[in-house]
PDB file of C-alpha atoms and ligand atoms in Angstrom:
ATOM      1  CA  UNK A  28      76.921   9.687  57.216  1.00 79.00           C
ATOM      2  CA  UNK A  29      76.162   9.363  53.559  1.00 90.00           C
ATOM      3  CA  UNK A  30      73.479  11.387  52.085  1.00 94.00           C
ATOM      4  CA  UNK A  31      71.191   9.095  50.140  1.00 96.00           C
ATOM      5  CA  UNK A  32      68.269  11.270  49.460  1.00 96.00           C
ATOM      6  CA  UNK A  33      66.528  11.419  46.371  1.00 97.00           C
ATOM      7  CA  UNK A  34      63.682  13.601  44.855  1.00 98.00           C
ATOM      8  CA  UNK A  35      60.613  12.938  42.694  1.00 98.00           C
ATOM      9  CA  UNK A  36      60.516  17.121  41.524  1.00 97.00           C
ATOM     10  CA  UNK A  37      60.238  18.591  44.511  1.00 98.00           C
ATOM     11  CA  UNK A  38      59.214  15.098  46.811  1.00 98.00           C
ATOM     12  CA  UNK A  39      62.093  14.237  49.019  1.00 98.00           C
ATOM     13  CA  UNK A  40      62.683  10.823  49.972  1.00 98.00           C
ATOM     14  CA  UNK A  41      65.655  10.253  52.653  1.00 97.00           C
ATOM     15  CA  UNK A  42      66.983   7.129  50.566  1.00 98.00           C
ATOM     16  CA  UNK A  43      65.569   5.345  47.580  1.00 98.00           C
ATOM     17  CA  UNK A  44      64.231   2.352  49.419  1.00 98.00           C
ATOM     18  CA  UNK A  45      60.374   1.737  49.058  1.00 98.00           C
ATOM     19  CA  UNK A  46      58.049  -1.349  49.624  1.00 98.00           C
ATOM     20  CA  UNK A  47      56.637  -2.710  46.131  1.00 98.00           C
ATOM     21  CA  UNK A  48      52.645  -2.143  46.671  1.00 98.00           C
ATOM     22  CA  UNK A  49      51.150  -5.325  47.804  1.00 95.00           C
ATOM     23  CA  UNK A  50      53.615  -6.391  50.396  1.00 96.00           C
ATOM     24  CA  UNK A  51      53.257  -5.601  53.982  1.00 97.00           C
ATOM     25  CA  UNK A  52      51.317  -2.476  53.586  1.00 98.00           C
ATOM     26  CA  UNK A  53      47.525  -3.495  53.680  1.00 98.00           C
ATOM     27  CA  UNK A  54      46.829  -2.855  57.426  1.00 98.00           C
ATOM     28  CA  UNK A  55      47.502   0.419  59.345  1.00 98.00           C
ATOM     29  CA  UNK A  56      50.203  -1.702  61.584  1.00 98.00           C
ATOM     30  CA  UNK A  57      52.120  -3.037  58.431  1.00 98.00           C
ATOM     31  CA  UNK A  58      52.263   0.341  56.958  1.00 98.00           C
ATOM     32  CA  UNK A  59      53.524   1.961  60.229  1.00 98.00           C
ATOM     33  CA  UNK A  60      55.989  -0.911  60.437  1.00 98.00           C
ATOM     34  CA  UNK A  61      57.301   0.278  57.261  1.00 98.00           C
ATOM     35  CA  UNK A  62      57.641   3.919  58.121  1.00 98.00           C
ATOM     36  CA  UNK A  63      59.324   3.119  61.338  1.00 98.00           C
ATOM     37  CA  UNK A  64      62.327   0.882  59.502  1.00 98.00           C
ATOM     38  CA  UNK A  65      64.707   2.491  57.321  1.00 98.00           C
ATOM     39  CA  UNK A  66      62.433   2.551  54.273  1.00 98.00           C
ATOM     40  CA  UNK A  67      62.677   5.923  52.680  1.00 98.00           C
ATOM     41  CA  UNK A  68      58.711   6.027  51.760  1.00 98.00           C
ATOM     42  CA  UNK A  69      55.691   3.889  51.825  1.00 98.00           C
ATOM     43  CA  UNK A  70      53.379   2.743  48.965  1.00 98.00           C
ATOM     44  CA  UNK A  71      50.174   1.588  50.062  1.00 98.00           C
ATOM     45  CA  UNK A  72      48.348  -1.600  49.172  1.00 98.00           C
ATOM     46  CA  UNK A  73      46.509  -0.931  45.848  1.00 98.00           C
ATOM     47  CA  UNK A  74      43.084   0.404  47.109  1.00 98.00           C
ATOM     48  CA  UNK A  75      39.599  -0.043  45.250  1.00 98.00           C
ATOM     49  CA  UNK A  76      36.574   1.832  45.797  1.00 98.00           C
ATOM     50  CA  UNK A  77      34.920  -0.936  47.915  1.00 98.00           C
ATOM     51  CA  UNK A  78      36.788  -3.338  50.618  1.00 98.00           C
ATOM     52  CA  UNK A  79      37.802  -6.447  48.805  1.00 98.00           C
ATOM     53  CA  UNK A  80      38.784  -9.882  50.295  1.00 98.00           C
ATOM     54  CA  UNK A  81      40.635 -10.796  47.196  1.00 98.00           C
ATOM     55  CA  UNK A  82      40.822 -14.133  45.647  1.00 98.00           C
ATOM     56  CA  UNK A  83      40.643 -17.760  47.409  1.00 98.00           C
ATOM     57  CA  UNK A  84      43.605 -19.374  49.139  1.00 98.00           C
ATOM     58  CA  UNK A  85      45.971 -20.509  48.497  1.00 98.00           C
ATOM     59  CA  UNK A  86      46.930 -17.315  46.652  1.00 98.00           C
ATOM     60  CA  UNK A  87      50.765 -16.731  47.417  1.00 98.00           C
ATOM     61  CA  UNK A  88      53.307 -19.379  47.050  1.00 98.00           C
ATOM     62  CA  UNK A  89      57.210 -18.457  48.030  1.00 98.00           C
ATOM     63  CA  UNK A  90      60.318 -20.040  47.055  1.00 97.00           C
ATOM     64  CA  UNK A  91      64.032 -19.076  47.050  1.00 96.00           C
ATOM     65  CA  UNK A  92      64.217 -17.498  43.657  1.00 97.00           C
ATOM     66  CA  UNK A  93      60.744 -16.471  43.065  1.00 98.00           C
ATOM     67  CA  UNK A  94      57.131 -15.955  44.283  1.00 98.00           C
ATOM     68  CA  UNK A  95      53.774 -16.665  42.286  1.00 98.00           C
ATOM     69  CA  UNK A  96      50.940 -14.631  43.612  1.00 98.00           C
ATOM     70  CA  UNK A  97      46.965 -14.061  42.524  1.00 98.00           C
ATOM     71  CA  UNK A  98      45.967 -11.880  45.728  1.00 98.00           C
ATOM     72  CA  UNK A  99      43.321 -10.619  43.623  1.00 98.00           C
ATOM     73  CA  UNK A 100      43.666  -6.889  45.400  1.00 98.00           C
ATOM     74  CA  UNK A 101      42.696  -7.423  49.037  1.00 98.00           C
ATOM     75  CA  UNK A 102      42.279  -4.218  50.504  1.00 98.00           C
ATOM     76  CA  UNK A 103      40.023  -2.390  52.994  1.00 98.00           C
ATOM     77  CA  UNK A 104      38.653   0.197  50.404  1.00 99.00           C
ATOM     78  CA  UNK A 105      40.026   3.765  49.619  1.00 99.00           C
ATOM     79  CA  UNK A 106      37.708   5.411  52.447  1.00 98.00           C
ATOM     80  CA  UNK A 107      39.852   3.614  54.915  1.00 98.00           C
ATOM     81  CA  UNK A 108      43.207   4.602  53.513  1.00 98.00           C
ATOM     82  CA  UNK A 109      42.264   8.085  53.162  1.00 98.00           C
ATOM     83  CA  UNK A 110      41.221   8.125  56.817  1.00 98.00           C
ATOM     84  CA  UNK A 111      44.447   6.434  58.251  1.00 98.00           C
ATOM     85  CA  UNK A 112      46.917   8.483  56.029  1.00 98.00           C
ATOM     86  CA  UNK A 113      46.744  11.243  58.307  1.00 98.00           C
ATOM     87  CA  UNK A 114      47.821   9.706  61.191  1.00 98.00           C
ATOM     88  CA  UNK A 115      50.803   8.549  59.385  1.00 98.00           C
ATOM     89  CA  UNK A 116      52.183  11.877  58.634  1.00 98.00           C
ATOM     90  CA  UNK A 117      53.880  11.912  61.694  1.00 98.00           C
ATOM     91  CA  UNK A 118      56.926   9.768  60.196  1.00 98.00           C
ATOM     92  CA  UNK A 119      57.224  12.606  57.636  1.00 98.00           C
ATOM     93  CA  UNK A 120      58.222  10.198  54.881  1.00 98.00           C
ATOM     94  CA  UNK A 121      56.120  10.211  51.550  1.00 99.00           C
ATOM     95  CA  UNK A 122      52.893   8.429  51.606  1.00 99.00           C
ATOM     96  CA  UNK A 123      52.104   7.056  48.104  1.00 99.00           C
ATOM     97  CA  UNK A 124      48.385   6.070  47.365  1.00 99.00           C
ATOM     98  CA  UNK A 125      47.898   3.085  44.973  1.00 99.00           C
ATOM     99  CA  UNK A 126      44.477   2.681  43.148  1.00 98.00           C
ATOM    100  CA  UNK A 127      42.899   0.217  40.765  1.00 98.00           C
ATOM    101  CA  UNK A 128      39.518   0.585  39.222  1.00 98.00           C
ATOM    102  CA  UNK A 129      37.784  -2.099  37.512  1.00 97.00           C
ATOM    103  CA  UNK A 130      35.920   0.491  34.885  1.00 96.00           C
ATOM    104  CA  UNK A 131      37.559   3.732  33.835  1.00 97.00           C
ATOM    105  CA  UNK A 132      35.017   5.613  36.108  1.00 98.00           C
ATOM    106  CA  UNK A 133      36.245   4.176  39.004  1.00 98.00           C
ATOM    107  CA  UNK A 134      39.585   5.621  38.360  1.00 98.00           C
ATOM    108  CA  UNK A 135      38.507   9.078  38.348  1.00 98.00           C
ATOM    109  CA  UNK A 136      36.179   8.392  41.573  1.00 98.00           C
ATOM    110  CA  UNK A 137      39.426   6.833  43.519  1.00 99.00           C
ATOM    111  CA  UNK A 138      41.540   9.917  42.184  1.00 99.00           C
ATOM    112  CA  UNK A 139      39.079  12.606  43.372  1.00 98.00           C
ATOM    113  CA  UNK A 140      39.277  10.845  46.991  1.00 98.00           C
ATOM    114  CA  UNK A 141      42.940  10.540  46.789  1.00 99.00           C
ATOM    115  CA  UNK A 142      43.185  14.253  46.008  1.00 98.00           C
ATOM    116  CA  UNK A 143      41.097  15.157  48.941  1.00 98.00           C
ATOM    117  CA  UNK A 144      43.366  13.246  51.306  1.00 98.00           C
ATOM    118  CA  UNK A 145      46.688  13.679  52.720  1.00 98.00           C
ATOM    119  CA  UNK A 146      48.750  11.515  50.386  1.00 98.00           C
ATOM    120  CA  UNK A 147      51.891  12.984  48.911  1.00 98.00           C
ATOM    121  CA  UNK A 148      51.819  11.071  45.509  1.00 99.00           C
ATOM    122  CA  UNK A 149      49.618   8.477  43.643  1.00 99.00           C
ATOM    123  CA  UNK A 150      50.513   5.332  41.614  1.00 98.00           C
ATOM    124  CA  UNK A 151      47.947   4.117  39.191  1.00 98.00           C
ATOM    125  CA  UNK A 152      48.221   0.441  38.957  1.00 98.00           C
ATOM    126  CA  UNK A 153      47.504  -0.243  35.361  1.00 98.00           C
ATOM    127  CA  UNK A 154      49.349  -3.892  35.631  1.00 98.00           C
ATOM    128  CA  UNK A 155      47.455  -6.107  38.398  1.00 98.00           C
ATOM    129  CA  UNK A 156      47.456  -9.481  36.338  1.00 97.00           C
ATOM    130  CA  UNK A 157      45.281 -11.195  39.048  1.00 97.00           C
ATOM    131  CA  UNK A 158      41.348 -10.169  38.342  1.00 96.00           C
ATOM    132  CA  UNK A 159      39.655 -13.129  37.420  1.00 92.00           C
ATOM    133  CA  UNK A 160      37.907 -12.654  33.754  1.00 91.00           C
ATOM    134  CA  UNK A 161      39.480  -9.282  33.367  1.00 93.00           C
ATOM    135  CA  UNK A 162      42.610  -8.506  31.306  1.00 94.00           C
ATOM    136  CA  UNK A 163      45.827  -5.925  32.187  1.00 97.00           C
ATOM    137  CA  UNK A 164      44.836  -2.249  31.681  1.00 97.00           C
ATOM    138  CA  UNK A 165      48.060  -1.502  30.553  1.00 98.00           C
ATOM    139  CA  UNK A 166      47.906  -3.650  27.653  1.00 98.00           C
ATOM    140  CA  UNK A 167      45.149  -1.782  26.409  1.00 97.00           C
ATOM    141  CA  UNK A 168      47.486   1.421  25.609  1.00 98.00           C
ATOM    142  CA  UNK A 169      44.488   3.903  24.287  1.00 98.00           C
ATOM    143  CA  UNK A 170      42.252   3.434  27.496  1.00 98.00           C
ATOM    144  CA  UNK A 171      45.369   3.530  29.864  1.00 98.00           C
ATOM    145  CA  UNK A 172      46.473   6.500  28.357  1.00 98.00           C
ATOM    146  CA  UNK A 173      42.858   8.389  28.598  1.00 98.00           C
ATOM    147  CA  UNK A 174      42.527   7.152  32.238  1.00 98.00           C
ATOM    148  CA  UNK A 175      46.191   8.747  32.748  1.00 98.00           C
ATOM    149  CA  UNK A 176      45.361  11.999  31.043  1.00 98.00           C
ATOM    150  CA  UNK A 177      41.978  12.515  32.949  1.00 98.00           C
ATOM    151  CA  UNK A 178      43.930  11.473  36.172  1.00 99.00           C
ATOM    152  CA  UNK A 179      46.419  14.088  35.551  1.00 98.00           C
ATOM    153  CA  UNK A 180      43.854  16.938  35.444  1.00 98.00           C
ATOM    154  CA  UNK A 181      42.516  15.618  38.697  1.00 98.00           C
ATOM    155  CA  UNK A 182      45.542  15.233  40.738  1.00 98.00           C
ATOM    156  CA  UNK A 183      48.318  17.715  40.874  1.00 98.00           C
ATOM    157  CA  UNK A 184      50.629  16.265  43.352  1.00 98.00           C
ATOM    158  CA  UNK A 185      53.129  13.437  41.903  1.00 98.00           C
ATOM    159  CA  UNK A 186      51.435  10.789  39.789  1.00 99.00           C
ATOM    160  CA  UNK A 187      52.745   7.806  38.242  1.00 99.00           C
ATOM    161  CA  UNK A 188      52.044   4.318  37.086  1.00 99.00           C
ATOM    162  CA  UNK A 189      52.752   0.727  37.571  1.00 98.00           C
ATOM    163  CA  UNK A 190      53.382  -1.013  34.354  1.00 98.00           C
ATOM    164  CA  UNK A 191      53.489  -4.642  33.527  1.00 98.00           C
ATOM    165  CA  UNK A 192      56.415  -5.628  31.451  1.00 98.00           C
ATOM    166  CA  UNK A 193      56.356  -4.956  27.720  1.00 98.00           C
ATOM    167  CA  UNK A 194      57.794  -7.356  25.039  1.00 98.00           C
ATOM    168  CA  UNK A 195      58.781  -5.301  22.329  1.00 98.00           C
ATOM    169  CA  UNK A 196      60.943  -2.122  22.008  1.00 98.00           C
ATOM    170  CA  UNK A 197      58.601  -0.423  19.666  1.00 98.00           C
ATOM    171  CA  UNK A 198      55.757  -0.739  22.142  1.00 98.00           C
ATOM    172  CA  UNK A 199      58.083   0.784  24.805  1.00 98.00           C
ATOM    173  CA  UNK A 200      58.990   3.881  22.830  1.00 98.00           C
ATOM    174  CA  UNK A 201      55.464   4.430  21.958  1.00 98.00           C
ATOM    175  CA  UNK A 202      54.303   4.128  25.761  1.00 98.00           C
ATOM    176  CA  UNK A 203      57.253   6.154  26.948  1.00 98.00           C
ATOM    177  CA  UNK A 204      56.360   8.993  24.627  1.00 98.00           C
ATOM    178  CA  UNK A 205      52.977   8.908  25.820  1.00 98.00           C
ATOM    179  CA  UNK A 206      53.851   9.156  29.645  1.00 98.00           C
ATOM    180  CA  UNK A 207      55.910  12.213  28.588  1.00 98.00           C
ATOM    181  CA  UNK A 208      52.909  13.413  26.814  1.00 98.00           C
ATOM    182  CA  UNK A 209      50.848  13.197  29.787  1.00 98.00           C
ATOM    183  CA  UNK A 210      53.369  14.612  32.147  1.00 98.00           C
ATOM    184  CA  UNK A 211      53.717  11.566  34.649  1.00 98.00           C
ATOM    185  CA  UNK A 212      56.231  12.100  37.381  1.00 98.00           C
ATOM    186  CA  UNK A 213      57.280   8.504  37.678  1.00 98.00           C
ATOM    187  CA  UNK A 214      56.587   4.886  36.618  1.00 98.00           C
ATOM    188  CA  UNK A 215      57.134   1.870  38.619  1.00 98.00           C
ATOM    189  CA  UNK A 216      58.616  -0.672  36.629  1.00 98.00           C
ATOM    190  CA  UNK A 217      57.661  -3.354  36.696  1.00 98.00           C
ATOM    191  CA  UNK A 218      54.714  -5.253  38.617  1.00 98.00           C
ATOM    192  CA  UNK A 219      54.893  -8.958  38.285  1.00 98.00           C
ATOM    193  CA  UNK A 220      55.697 -10.797  35.113  1.00 98.00           C
ATOM    194  CA  UNK A 221      51.739 -11.812  34.508  1.00 98.00           C
ATOM    195  CA  UNK A 222      51.649 -15.672  33.940  1.00 98.00           C
ATOM    196  CA  UNK A 223      53.640 -18.056  36.264  1.00 98.00           C
ATOM    197  CA  UNK A 224      52.776 -20.988  37.625  1.00 98.00           C
ATOM    198  CA  UNK A 225      54.238 -24.190  39.521  1.00 98.00           C
ATOM    199  CA  UNK A 226      53.117 -27.752  39.900  1.00 98.00           C
ATOM    200  CA  UNK A 227      54.115 -29.641  43.218  1.00 98.00           C
ATOM    201  CA  UNK A 228      54.800 -32.816  42.231  1.00 98.00           C
ATOM    202  CA  UNK A 229      54.515 -34.610  45.227  1.00 98.00           C
ATOM    203  CA  UNK A 230      50.835 -33.611  45.568  1.00 97.00           C
ATOM    204  CA  UNK A 231      50.218 -33.445  41.966  1.00 98.00           C
ATOM    205  CA  UNK A 232      48.703 -29.938  42.280  1.00 98.00           C
ATOM    206  CA  UNK A 233      48.683 -26.558  41.280  1.00 98.00           C
ATOM    207  CA  UNK A 234      50.329 -24.621  44.150  1.00 98.00           C
ATOM    208  CA  UNK A 235      47.947 -21.679  43.844  1.00 98.00           C
ATOM    209  CA  UNK A 236      44.127 -21.603  43.285  1.00 98.00           C
ATOM    210  CA  UNK A 237      42.790 -18.722  41.809  1.00 98.00           C
ATOM    211  CA  UNK A 238      43.047 -17.945  37.951  1.00 97.00           C
ATOM    212  CA  UNK A 239      43.525 -21.574  37.003  1.00 97.00           C
ATOM    213  CA  UNK A 240      46.769 -21.679  39.241  1.00 98.00           C
ATOM    214  CA  UNK A 241      48.298 -19.080  37.066  1.00 98.00           C
ATOM    215  CA  UNK A 242      49.729 -15.738  38.627  1.00 98.00           C
ATOM    216  CA  UNK A 243      51.846 -12.928  38.972  1.00 98.00           C
ATOM    217  CA  UNK A 244      55.370 -13.996  39.156  1.00 98.00           C
ATOM    218  CA  UNK A 245      58.108 -12.071  41.303  1.00 98.00           C
ATOM    219  CA  UNK A 246      61.398 -12.418  43.090  1.00 98.00           C
ATOM    220  CA  UNK A 247      64.827 -12.861  41.822  1.00 98.00           C
ATOM    221  CA  UNK A 248      64.162 -14.691  38.732  1.00 98.00           C
ATOM    222  CA  UNK A 249      62.034 -11.658  37.086  1.00 98.00           C
ATOM    223  CA  UNK A 250      65.184  -8.941  37.712  1.00 98.00           C
ATOM    224  CA  UNK A 251      66.855  -9.358  34.145  1.00 98.00           C
ATOM    225  CA  UNK A 252      63.184  -8.963  32.578  1.00 98.00           C
ATOM    226  CA  UNK A 253      62.663  -5.626  34.807  1.00 98.00           C
ATOM    227  CA  UNK A 254      66.343  -4.488  34.432  1.00 98.00           C
ATOM    228  CA  UNK A 255      65.762  -4.447  30.557  1.00 98.00           C
ATOM    229  CA  UNK A 256      62.389  -2.721  30.991  1.00 98.00           C
ATOM    230  CA  UNK A 257      64.415   0.181  33.119  1.00 98.00           C
ATOM    231  CA  UNK A 258      67.220   0.245  30.459  1.00 98.00           C
ATOM    232  CA  UNK A 259      64.730   0.871  27.576  1.00 98.00           C
ATOM    233  CA  UNK A 260      62.146   3.315  29.456  1.00 98.00           C
ATOM    234  CA  UNK A 261      65.334   5.173  30.412  1.00 98.00           C
ATOM    235  CA  UNK A 262      66.724   5.646  26.825  1.00 98.00           C
ATOM    236  CA  UNK A 263      63.210   7.108  25.715  1.00 98.00           C
ATOM    237  CA  UNK A 264      62.350   9.221  28.920  1.00 98.00           C
ATOM    238  CA  UNK A 265      65.379  11.316  28.254  1.00 93.00           C
ATOM    239  CA  UNK A 266      65.524  12.187  31.765  1.00 94.00           C
ATOM    240  CA  UNK A 267      62.061  13.478  32.104  1.00 97.00           C
ATOM    241  CA  UNK A 268      60.331  10.858  33.869  1.00 98.00           C
ATOM    242  CA  UNK A 269      61.366   9.400  37.070  1.00 98.00           C
ATOM    243  CA  UNK A 270      61.877   5.525  37.429  1.00 98.00           C
ATOM    244  CA  UNK A 271      61.245   3.304  40.563  1.00 99.00           C
ATOM    245  CA  UNK A 272      62.741  -0.298  39.787  1.00 98.00           C
ATOM    246  CA  UNK A 273      61.109  -3.247  40.941  1.00 98.00           C
ATOM    247  CA  UNK A 274      61.833  -6.984  40.681  1.00 98.00           C
ATOM    248  CA  UNK A 275      64.020  -9.170  42.443  1.00 98.00           C
ATOM    249  CA  UNK A 276      65.869  -6.865  44.782  1.00 98.00           C
ATOM    250  CA  UNK A 277      67.396  -8.696  47.678  1.00 98.00           C
ATOM    251  CA  UNK A 278      71.041  -6.723  48.482  1.00 98.00           C
ATOM    252  CA  UNK A 279      72.536  -3.481  47.424  1.00 98.00           C
ATOM    253  CA  UNK A 280      73.984  -5.076  44.312  1.00 98.00           C
ATOM    254  CA  UNK A 281      70.545  -5.364  43.113  1.00 98.00           C
ATOM    255  CA  UNK A 282      69.936  -1.996  43.711  1.00 98.00           C
ATOM    256  CA  UNK A 283      73.247  -0.513  42.438  1.00 98.00           C
ATOM    257  CA  UNK A 284      72.193  -2.621  39.235  1.00 98.00           C
ATOM    258  CA  UNK A 285      68.831  -1.023  38.995  1.00 98.00           C
ATOM    259  CA  UNK A 286      70.549   2.726  39.571  1.00 98.00           C
ATOM    260  CA  UNK A 287      73.105   2.084  36.706  1.00 98.00           C
ATOM    261  CA  UNK A 288      70.097   0.806  34.657  1.00 98.00           C
ATOM    262  CA  UNK A 289      68.083   4.469  35.149  1.00 98.00           C
ATOM    263  CA  UNK A 290      66.230   3.764  38.279  1.00 98.00           C
ATOM    264  CA  UNK A 291      66.053   6.471  40.812  1.00 98.00           C
ATOM    265  CA  UNK A 292      64.177   4.654  43.492  1.00 98.00           C
ATOM    266  CA  UNK A 293      63.857   0.861  44.203  1.00 98.00           C
ATOM    267  CA  UNK A 294      60.805  -0.913  45.515  1.00 98.00           C
ATOM    268  CA  UNK A 295      61.316  -4.354  47.373  1.00 98.00           C
ATOM    269  CA  UNK A 296      58.118  -6.985  47.147  1.00 97.00           C
ATOM    270  CA  UNK A 297      59.089 -10.671  47.477  1.00 95.00           C
ATOM    271  CA  UNK A 298      62.328 -10.175  49.750  1.00 97.00           C
ATOM    272  CA  UNK A 299      60.076  -7.804  52.202  1.00 97.00           C
ATOM    273  CA  UNK A 300      57.777 -10.823  53.181  1.00 95.00           C
ATOM    274  CA  UNK A 301      60.720 -11.889  55.057  1.00 94.00           C
ATOM    275  CA  UNK A 302      60.553  -8.591  57.206  1.00 98.00           C
ATOM    276  CA  UNK A 303      60.888  -4.863  57.147  1.00 98.00           C
ATOM    277  CA  UNK A 304      64.785  -5.190  58.445  1.00 98.00           C
ATOM    278  CA  UNK A 305      65.726  -5.707  54.929  1.00 98.00           C
ATOM    279  CA  UNK A 306      65.787  -1.980  54.484  1.00 98.00           C
ATOM    280  CA  UNK A 307      68.315  -1.551  57.102  1.00 98.00           C
ATOM    281  CA  UNK A 308      70.368  -4.073  55.853  1.00 98.00           C
ATOM    282  CA  UNK A 309      70.251  -2.758  52.029  1.00 98.00           C
ATOM    283  CA  UNK A 310      71.077   0.699  53.345  1.00 98.00           C
ATOM    284  CA  UNK A 311      74.290  -0.600  55.214  1.00 97.00           C
ATOM    285  CA  UNK A 312      75.371  -2.593  52.084  1.00 98.00           C
ATOM    286  CA  UNK A 313      74.521   0.372  49.890  1.00 98.00           C
ATOM    287  CA  UNK A 314      76.621   2.716  51.911  1.00 97.00           C
ATOM    288  CA  UNK A 315      79.430   0.197  51.638  1.00 97.00           C
ATOM    289  CA  UNK A 316      79.536   0.212  47.903  1.00 97.00           C
ATOM    290  CA  UNK A 317      79.057   3.899  47.751  1.00 97.00           C
ATOM    291  CA  UNK A 318      82.490   3.848  50.193  1.00 96.00           C
ATOM    292  CA  UNK A 319      84.296   1.269  48.098  1.00 97.00           C
ATOM    293  CA  UNK A 320      83.506   2.809  44.566  1.00 96.00           C
ATOM    294  CA  UNK A 321      84.433   6.567  46.047  1.00 96.00           C
ATOM    295  CA  UNK A 322      81.190   7.607  44.751  1.00 95.00           C
ATOM    296  CA  UNK A 323      80.171  11.566  45.732  1.00 90.00           C
ATOM    297  CA  UNK A 324      76.902  11.412  44.802  1.00 88.00           C
ATOM    298  CA  UNK A 325      74.492   8.436  43.805  1.00 92.00           C
ATOM    299  CA  UNK A 326      72.792  10.675  41.582  1.00 93.00           C
ATOM    300  CA  UNK A 327      75.406  10.568  39.205  1.00 94.00           C
ATOM    301  CA  UNK A 328      75.260   6.911  38.769  1.00 97.00           C
ATOM    302  CA  UNK A 329      71.500   6.987  38.060  1.00 98.00           C
ATOM    303  CA  UNK A 330      71.075   5.997  34.324  1.00 98.00           C
ATOM    304  CA  UNK A 331      74.840   5.482  33.846  1.00 98.00           C
ATOM    305  CA  UNK A 332      74.308   2.643  31.744  1.00 98.00           C
ATOM    306  CA  UNK A 333      73.202   4.089  28.266  1.00 95.00           C
ATOM    307  CA  UNK A 334      71.749   1.509  25.257  1.00 91.00           C
TER     308      UNK A 334
HETATM  309  C1  LIG B  10      47.203  -8.726  43.763  1.00 50.91           C
HETATM  310  O1  LIG B  10      46.569  -8.072  44.809  1.00 50.91           O
HETATM  311  O2  LIG B  10      46.816  -9.336  43.249  1.00 50.91           O
HETATM  312  C2  LIG B  10      48.508  -8.017  43.682  1.00 50.91           C
HETATM  313  C3  LIG B  10      48.658  -6.674  43.214  1.00 50.91           C
HETATM  314  C4  LIG B  10      49.511  -6.428  41.833  1.00 50.91           C
HETATM  315  O3  LIG B  10      49.889  -7.501  41.285  1.00 50.91           O
HETATM  316  O4  LIG B  10      48.752  -5.263  41.425  1.00 50.91           O
END
C-alpha cells in the first residue's frame, strides 16, 4: 500500500484527489457519490445566500479536449449545505465549502454561516466568470483582499481562495504577497479560463446560450495555462501557502505534472463529468508512476521544478 496522504496544515487528506467545485457536487447524492469514491475529500458546489436556478440552458458544452460552461452558480443556497454537511461527516474526509457573494457584505454573511457549520475548510470563489452583468471579483484586487482579510477574521479553520488565471508575472507576484499577508492556507489554481466560445457550424449557432454564448473554458486545453500559474504562484509563495491545481486533469501523468509544478492537491473538473470512477483510475495510475520512479515520498516531488 502506497501512502498518498497529504495535509493542508493539520487537515489530512488520504490522497490528493478532489473534485473541482461545480462538477458533480450540487445535490446531497452527488456529494455523497464523491465521498464514497476514491476521492480524498470533496469541495461543495459554490453556495450563495439564496437558492439559485442559474443561467438559461444550454449552458454546458463538452468536447474531447475542452468544456465551456456558463452555469451561473445554480445551487440550493448556503442553509441547505450547512444542514446536509453534518450527515456527511461519517465519511471522515475533509468537507470543503465554496462560497460566492454578489456584494462584499454577502461574503461575510456566508462565512459566518459556514463558521457555525461542520465544514472543515472554506474556499472563497472569487473567480466565477458566468454572472451576467458582473465582473470577476479576483480582478479587483483591492476589494478581493479586503474580503479575504475580513473572512480570515471570521473563519478560523482552513481558508483558501479560488482564483482565475492572471496575465502578468508582476500581478501574480503582488497577489502572492497579499495571500501570504492575509494568511490564507491554500489557493485553487485555476477556475475556468473566463472567455471561451464555440460556434456549431452545422446549426450556425453558439453552443451555449447565456452571456452572449461566452463562458468559462475548462478541460485539457487549459492545462498549460494552469501549470504556468501554479509554477509562478509557487515560486512566490515560498512554501507558505498550499496549492490545489485545477485544469485539464485526466490521468495521473497530469497529476504528476501539477505536483512537480507545485500543487499539493489536485481537483478534477471536466473529466469528472464522465463519473466518479476517475478517482480510482487516477489513484491506480499514480501508484504505478510512484513505483516506476521509485519515489519514497510524493511530498518530495511537490514543486520540484523551480523557475
Ligand atoms: C458556474 O456555476 O457558473 C461555475 C462556477 C464557477 O466557475 O465558479
